């Protein structure tokens, strides 16, 4: 009887892990590439996510993040099935009224993100903006 229960438990774990893998594959494509505050100056992180052979970059930036790690950990908690890596951080100055975004600075904990990747993703998300640029100056 004990072996039968162990076998059932093992089968359930296999089904669970298969379901997680299938869900992960479906969700990596459904996660928005960019999620930032609608305006203001705030910290951001650039995150690389992998699911099987799929790999994507994500930008997350919010004023509620006291530390870059807060923003990364929030993303991580929402997407546990993915293999995640924080590639660095910085700051974003978002001015929707003038349709401008400036990406700059670095994260003390994660280092400087490749701002050119961030700018590329922001340009996809905000195609009507007149200026989306970066500077490696500043904190």
JSON list of N, CA and C in Angstrom, two decimals, residues 6-54:
[
{"chain": "A", "resi": 6, "resn": "UNK", "atom": "N", "xyz": [3.28, 6.06, -2.89]},
{"chain": "A", "resi": 6, "resn": "UNK", "atom": "CA", "xyz": [4.47, 6.72, -3.39]},
{"chain": "A", "resi": 6, "resn": "UNK", "atom": "C", "xyz": [4.40, 6.89, -4.91]},
{"chain": "A", "resi": 7, "resn": "UNK", "atom": "N", "xyz": [3.90, 5.85, -5.58]},
{"chain": "A", "resi": 7, "resn": "UNK", "atom": "CA", "xyz": [3.75, 5.91, -7.03]},
{"chain": "A", "resi": 7, "resn": "UNK", "atom": "C", "xyz": [2.75, 6.99, -7.42]},
{"chain": "A", "resi": 8, "resn": "UNK", "atom": "N", "xyz": [1.62, 7.06, -6.73]},
{"chain": "A", "resi": 8, "resn": "UNK", "atom": "CA", "xyz": [0.63, 8.10, -7.01]},
{"chain": "A", "resi": 8, "resn": "UNK", "atom": "C", "xyz": [1.22, 9.49, -6.78]},
{"chain": "A", "resi": 9, "resn": "UNK", "atom": "N", "xyz": [1.96, 9.64, -5.70]},
{"chain": "A", "resi": 9, "resn": "UNK", "atom": "CA", "xyz": [2.59, 10.92, -5.41]},
{"chain": "A", "resi": 9, "resn": "UNK", "atom": "C", "xyz": [3.56, 11.30, -6.53]},
{"chain": "A", "resi": 10, "resn": "UNK", "atom": "N", "xyz": [4.37, 10.37, -6.96]},
{"chain": "A", "resi": 10, "resn": "UNK", "atom": "CA", "xyz": [5.33, 10.62, -8.04]},
{"chain": "A", "resi": 10, "resn": "UNK", "atom": "C", "xyz": [4.61, 11.01, -9.33]},
{"chain": "A", "resi": 11, "resn": "UNK", "atom": "N", "xyz": [3.52, 10.32, -9.66]},
{"chain": "A", "resi": 11, "resn": "UNK", "atom": "CA", "xyz": [2.77, 10.65, -10.87]},
{"chain": "A", "resi": 11, "resn": "UNK", "atom": "C", "xyz": [2.17, 12.05, -10.77]},
{"chain": "A", "resi": 12, "resn": "UNK", "atom": "N", "xyz": [1.65, 12.40, -9.61]},
{"chain": "A", "resi": 12, "resn": "UNK", "atom": "CA", "xyz": [1.08, 13.74, -9.43]},
{"chain": "A", "resi": 12, "resn": "UNK", "atom": "C", "xyz": [2.16, 14.81, -9.57]},
{"chain": "A", "resi": 13, "resn": "UNK", "atom": "N", "xyz": [3.35, 14.54, -9.05]},
{"chain": "A", "resi": 13, "resn": "UNK", "atom": "CA", "xyz": [4.43, 15.51, -9.18]},
{"chain": "A", "resi": 13, "resn": "UNK", "atom": "C", "xyz": [4.83, 15.68, -10.64]},
{"chain": "A", "resi": 14, "resn": "UNK", "atom": "N", "xyz": [4.85, 14.59, -11.40]},
{"chain": "A", "resi": 14, "resn": "UNK", "atom": "CA", "xyz": [5.18, 14.68, -12.83]},
{"chain": "A", "resi": 14, "resn": "UNK", "atom": "C", "xyz": [4.12, 15.50, -13.56]},
{"chain": "A", "resi": 15, "resn": "UNK", "atom": "N", "xyz": [2.87, 15.23, -13.27]},
{"chain": "A", "resi": 15, "resn": "UNK", "atom": "CA", "xyz": [1.78, 15.99, -13.90]},
{"chain": "A", "resi": 15, "resn": "UNK", "atom": "C", "xyz": [1.88, 17.46, -13.53]},
{"chain": "A", "resi": 16, "resn": "UNK", "atom": "N", "xyz": [2.18, 17.73, -12.24]},
{"chain": "A", "resi": 16, "resn": "UNK", "atom": "CA", "xyz": [2.31, 19.11, -11.79]},
{"chain": "A", "resi": 16, "resn": "UNK", "atom": "C", "xyz": [3.44, 19.83, -12.52]},
{"chain": "A", "resi": 17, "resn": "UNK", "atom": "N", "xyz": [4.60, 19.18, -12.62]},
{"chain": "A", "resi": 17, "resn": "UNK", "atom": "CA", "xyz": [5.74, 19.82, -13.28]},
{"chain": "A", "resi": 17, "resn": "UNK", "atom": "C", "xyz": [5.48, 20.01, -14.77]},
{"chain": "A", "resi": 18, "resn": "UNK", "atom": "N", "xyz": [4.78, 19.07, -15.41]},
{"chain": "A", "resi": 18, "resn": "UNK", "atom": "CA", "xyz": [4.42, 19.23, -16.82]},
{"chain": "A", "resi": 18, "resn": "UNK", "atom": "C", "xyz": [3.46, 20.41, -17.00]},
{"chain": "A", "resi": 19, "resn": "UNK", "atom": "N", "xyz": [2.51, 20.54, -16.08]},
{"chain": "A", "resi": 19, "resn": "UNK", "atom": "CA", "xyz": [1.56, 21.65, -16.14]},
{"chain": "A", "resi": 19, "resn": "UNK", "atom": "C", "xyz": [2.28, 22.98, -15.95]},
{"chain": "A", "resi": 20, "resn": "UNK", "atom": "N", "xyz": [3.24, 23.02, -15.03]},
{"chain": "A", "resi": 20, "resn": "UNK", "atom": "CA", "xyz": [4.01, 24.24, -14.80]},
{"chain": "A", "resi": 20, "resn": "UNK", "atom": "C", "xyz": [4.80, 24.62, -16.05]},
{"chain": "A", "resi": 21, "resn": "UNK", "atom": "N", "xyz": [5.42, 23.63, -16.70]},
{"chain": "A", "resi": 21, "resn": "UNK", "atom": "CA", "xyz": [6.21, 23.89, -17.89]},
{"chain": "A", "resi": 21, "resn": "UNK", "atom": "C", "xyz": [5.32, 24.42, -19.01]},
{"chain": "A", "resi": 22, "resn": "UNK", "atom": "N", "xyz": [4.17, 23.80, -19.20]},
{"chain": "A", "resi": 22, "resn": "UNK", "atom": "CA", "xyz": [3.23, 24.24, -20.24]},
{"chain": "A", "resi": 22, "resn": "UNK", "atom": "C", "xyz": [2.74, 25.65, -19.95]},
{"chain": "A", "resi": 23, "resn": "UNK", "atom": "N", "xyz": [2.40, 25.91, -18.70]},
{"chain": "A", "resi": 23, "resn": "UNK", "atom": "CA", "xyz": [1.95, 27.24, -18.31]},
{"chain": "A", "resi": 23, "resn": "UNK", "atom": "C", "xyz": [3.05, 28.27, -18.53]},
{"chain": "A", "resi": 24, "resn": "UNK", "atom": "N", "xyz": [4.27, 27.93, -18.16]},
{"chain": "A", "resi": 24, "resn": "UNK", "atom": "CA", "xyz": [5.39, 28.84, -18.32]},
{"chain": "A", "resi": 24, "resn": "UNK", "atom": "C", "xyz": [5.59, 29.19, -19.78]},
{"chain": "A", "resi": 25, "resn": "UNK", "atom": "N", "xyz": [5.55, 28.20, -20.66]},
{"chain": "A", "resi": 25, "resn": "UNK", "atom": "CA", "xyz": [5.72, 28.46, -22.08]},
{"chain": "A", "resi": 25, "resn": "UNK", "atom": "C", "xyz": [4.66, 29.41, -22.59]},
{"chain": "A", "resi": 26, "resn": "UNK", "atom": "N", "xyz": [3.42, 29.22, -22.13]},
{"chain": "A", "resi": 26, "resn": "UNK", "atom": "CA", "xyz": [2.33, 30.07, -22.59]},
{"chain": "A", "resi": 26, "resn": "UNK", "atom": "C", "xyz": [2.46, 31.47, -22.01]},
{"chain": "A", "resi": 27, "resn": "UNK", "atom": "N", "xyz": [2.91, 31.58, -20.76]},
{"chain": "A", "resi": 27, "resn": "UNK", "atom": "CA", "xyz": [2.90, 32.88, -20.11]},
{"chain": "A", "resi": 27, "resn": "UNK", "atom": "C", "xyz": [4.06, 33.78, -20.49]},
{"chain": "A", "resi": 28, "resn": "UNK", "atom": "N", "xyz": [5.21, 33.26, -20.89]},
{"chain": "A", "resi": 28, "resn": "UNK", "atom": "CA", "xyz": [6.32, 34.14, -21.23]},
{"chain": "A", "resi": 28, "resn": "UNK", "atom": "C", "xyz": [5.92, 35.07, -22.38]},
{"chain": "A", "resi": 29, "resn": "UNK", "atom": "N", "xyz": [5.08, 34.60, -23.27]},
{"chain": "A", "resi": 29, "resn": "UNK", "atom": "CA", "xyz": [4.63, 35.43, -24.38]},
{"chain": "A", "resi": 29, "resn": "UNK", "atom": "C", "xyz": [3.49, 36.36, -23.99]},
{"chain": "A", "resi": 30, "resn": "UNK", "atom": "N", "xyz": [2.85, 36.10, -22.86]},
{"chain": "A", "resi": 30, "resn": "UNK", "atom": "CA", "xyz": [1.74, 36.95, -22.44]},
{"chain": "A", "resi": 30, "resn": "UNK", "atom": "C", "xyz": [2.16, 38.03, -21.44]},
{"chain": "A", "resi": 31, "resn": "UNK", "atom": "N", "xyz": [3.40, 38.01, -21.00]},
{"chain": "A", "resi": 31, "resn": "UNK", "atom": "CA", "xyz": [3.89, 39.02, -20.06]},
{"chain": "A", "resi": 31, "resn": "UNK", "atom": "C", "xyz": [4.27, 40.28, -20.83]},
{"chain": "A", "resi": 32, "resn": "UNK", "atom": "N", "xyz": [3.75, 41.44, -20.43]},
{"chain": "A", "resi": 32, "resn": "UNK", "atom": "CA", "xyz": [4.12, 42.68, -21.12]},
{"chain": "A", "resi": 32, "resn": "UNK", "atom": "C", "xyz": [5.63, 42.93, -21.02]},
{"chain": "A", "resi": 33, "resn": "UNK", "atom": "N", "xyz": [6.24, 43.32, -22.12]},
{"chain": "A", "resi": 33, "resn": "UNK", "atom": "CA", "xyz": [7.68, 43.56, -22.13]},
{"chain": "A", "resi": 33, "resn": "UNK", "atom": "C", "xyz": [8.06, 44.76, -21.27]},
{"chain": "A", "resi": 34, "resn": "UNK", "atom": "N", "xyz": [7.18, 45.75, -21.20]},
{"chain": "A", "resi": 34, "resn": "UNK", "atom": "CA", "xyz": [7.44, 46.97, -20.45]},
{"chain": "A", "resi": 34, "resn": "UNK", "atom": "C", "xyz": [6.27, 47.24, -19.51]},
{"chain": "A", "resi": 35, "resn": "UNK", "atom": "N", "xyz": [6.61, 47.51, -18.27]},
{"chain": "A", "resi": 35, "resn": "UNK", "atom": "CA", "xyz": [5.62, 47.96, -17.28]},
{"chain": "A", "resi": 35, "resn": "UNK", "atom": "C", "xyz": [6.32, 48.98, -16.40]},
{"chain": "A", "resi": 36, "resn": "UNK", "atom": "N", "xyz": [5.98, 50.25, -16.62]},
{"chain": "A", "resi": 36, "resn": "UNK", "atom": "CA", "xyz": [6.58, 51.33, -15.85]},
{"chain": "A", "resi": 36, "resn": "UNK", "atom": "C", "xyz": [5.48, 52.28, -15.38]},
{"chain": "A", "resi": 37, "resn": "UNK", "atom": "N", "xyz": [5.84, 53.12, -14.41]},
{"chain": "A", "resi": 37, "resn": "UNK", "atom": "CA", "xyz": [4.88, 54.13, -13.93]},
{"chain": "A", "resi": 37, "resn": "UNK", "atom": "C", "xyz": [4.51, 55.07, -15.07]},
{"chain": "A", "resi": 38, "resn": "UNK", "atom": "N", "xyz": [3.28, 55.60, -15.03]},
{"chain": "A", "resi": 38, "resn": "UNK", "atom": "CA", "xyz": [2.82, 56.46, -16.13]},
{"chain": "A", "resi": 38, "resn": "UNK", "atom": "C", "xyz": [3.55, 57.80, -16.23]},
{"chain": "A", "resi": 39, "resn": "UNK", "atom": "N", "xyz": [4.21, 58.21, -15.15]},
{"chain": "A", "resi": 39, "resn": "UNK", "atom": "CA", "xyz": [4.98, 59.46, -15.20]},
{"chain": "A", "resi": 39, "resn": "UNK", "atom": "C", "xyz": [5.89, 59.55, -13.99]},
{"chain": "A", "resi": 40, "resn": "UNK", "atom": "N", "xyz": [6.88, 60.45, -14.08]},
{"chain": "A", "resi": 40, "resn": "UNK", "atom": "CA", "xyz": [7.76, 60.69, -12.95]},
{"chain": "A", "resi": 40, "resn": "UNK", "atom": "C", "xyz": [9.16, 60.13, -13.14]},
{"chain": "A", "resi": 41, "resn": "UNK", "atom": "N", "xyz": [9.91, 60.17, -12.05]},
{"chain": "A", "resi": 41, "resn": "UNK", "atom": "CA", "xyz": [11.29, 59.67, -12.02]},
{"chain": "A", "resi": 41, "resn": "UNK", "atom": "C", "xyz": [11.33, 58.51, -11.03]},
{"chain": "A", "resi": 42, "resn": "UNK", "atom": "N", "xyz": [11.88, 57.37, -11.48]},
{"chain": "A", "resi": 42, "resn": "UNK", "atom": "CA", "xyz": [11.83, 56.17, -10.65]},
{"chain": "A", "resi": 42, "resn": "UNK", "atom": "C", "xyz": [12.92, 55.19, -11.05]},
{"chain": "A", "resi": 43, "resn": "UNK", "atom": "N", "xyz": [13.16, 54.23, -10.17]},
{"chain": "A", "resi": 43, "resn": "UNK", "atom": "CA", "xyz": [14.14, 53.17, -10.44]},
{"chain": "A", "resi": 43, "resn": "UNK", "atom": "C", "xyz": [13.54, 52.14, -11.38]},
{"chain": "A", "resi": 44, "resn": "UNK", "atom": "N", "xyz": [14.42, 51.50, -12.15]},
{"chain": "A", "resi": 44, "resn": "UNK", "atom": "CA", "xyz": [13.97, 50.44, -13.04]},
{"chain": "A", "resi": 44, "resn": "UNK", "atom": "C", "xyz": [15.00, 49.32, -13.08]},
{"chain": "A", "resi": 45, "resn": "UNK", "atom": "N", "xyz": [14.55, 48.13, -13.50]},
{"chain": "A", "resi": 45, "resn": "UNK", "atom": "CA", "xyz": [15.44, 47.00, -13.72]},
{"chain": "A", "resi": 45, "resn": "UNK", "atom": "C", "xyz": [15.17, 46.39, -15.10]},
{"chain": "A", "resi": 46, "resn": "UNK", "atom": "N", "xyz": [16.23, 45.82, -15.67]},
{"chain": "A", "resi": 46, "resn": "UNK", "atom": "CA", "xyz": [16.14, 45.08, -16.93]},
{"chain": "A", "resi": 46, "resn": "UNK", "atom": "C", "xyz": [16.30, 43.61, -16.57]},
{"chain": "A", "resi": 47, "resn": "UNK", "atom": "N", "xyz": [15.33, 42.80, -16.95]},
{"chain": "A", "resi": 47, "resn": "UNK", "atom": "CA", "xyz": [15.27, 41.40, -16.54]},
{"chain": "A", "resi": 47, "resn": "UNK", "atom": "C", "xyz": [15.30, 40.50, -17.77]},
{"chain": "A", "resi": 48, "resn": "UNK", "atom": "N", "xyz": [16.13, 39.46, -17.71]},
{"chain": "A", "resi": 48, "resn": "UNK", "atom": "CA", "xyz": [16.14, 38.43, -18.75]},
{"chain": "A", "resi": 48, "resn": "UNK", "atom": "C", "xyz": [15.39, 37.23, -18.21]},
{"chain": "A", "resi": 49, "resn": "UNK", "atom": "N", "xyz": [14.43, 36.74, -19.00]},
{"chain": "A", "resi": 49, "resn": "UNK", "atom": "CA", "xyz": [13.64, 35.57, -18.61]},
{"chain": "A", "resi": 49, "resn": "UNK", "atom": "C", "xyz": [13.81, 34.48, -19.66]},
{"chain": "A", "resi": 50, "resn": "UNK", "atom": "N", "xyz": [13.97, 33.25, -19.17]},
{"chain": "A", "resi": 50, "resn": "UNK", "atom": "CA", "xyz": [14.08, 32.10, -20.07]},
{"chain": "A", "resi": 50, "resn": "UNK", "atom": "C", "xyz": [13.01, 31.09, -19.70]},
{"chain": "A", "resi": 51, "resn": "UNK", "atom": "N", "xyz": [12.48, 30.47, -20.74]},
{"chain": "A", "resi": 51, "resn": "UNK", "atom": "CA", "xyz": [11.53, 29.37, -20.58]},
{"chain": "A", "resi": 51, "resn": "UNK", "atom": "C", "xyz": [11.82, 28.40, -21.71]},
{"chain": "A", "resi": 52, "resn": "UNK", "atom": "N", "xyz": [12.45, 27.29, -21.39]},
{"chain": "A", "resi": 52, "resn": "UNK", "atom": "CA", "xyz": [12.87, 26.36, -22.43]},
{"chain": "A", "resi": 52, "resn": "UNK", "atom": "C", "xyz": [13.88, 27.05, -23.32]},
{"chain": "A", "resi": 53, "resn": "UNK", "atom": "N", "xyz": [13.62, 27.06, -24.62]},
{"chain": "A", "resi": 53, "resn": "UNK", "atom": "CA", "xyz": [14.53, 27.72, -25.55]},
{"chain": "A", "resi": 53, "resn": "UNK", "atom": "C", "xyz": [14.15, 29.19, -25.79]},
{"chain": "A", "resi": 54, "resn": "UNK", "atom": "N", "xyz": [13.05, 29.63, -25.20]},
{"chain": "A", "resi": 54, "resn": "UNK", "atom": "CA", "xyz": [12.58, 31.02, -25.37]},
{"chain": "A", "resi": 54, "resn": "UNK", "atom": "C", "xyz": [13.30, 31.93, -24.38]}
]
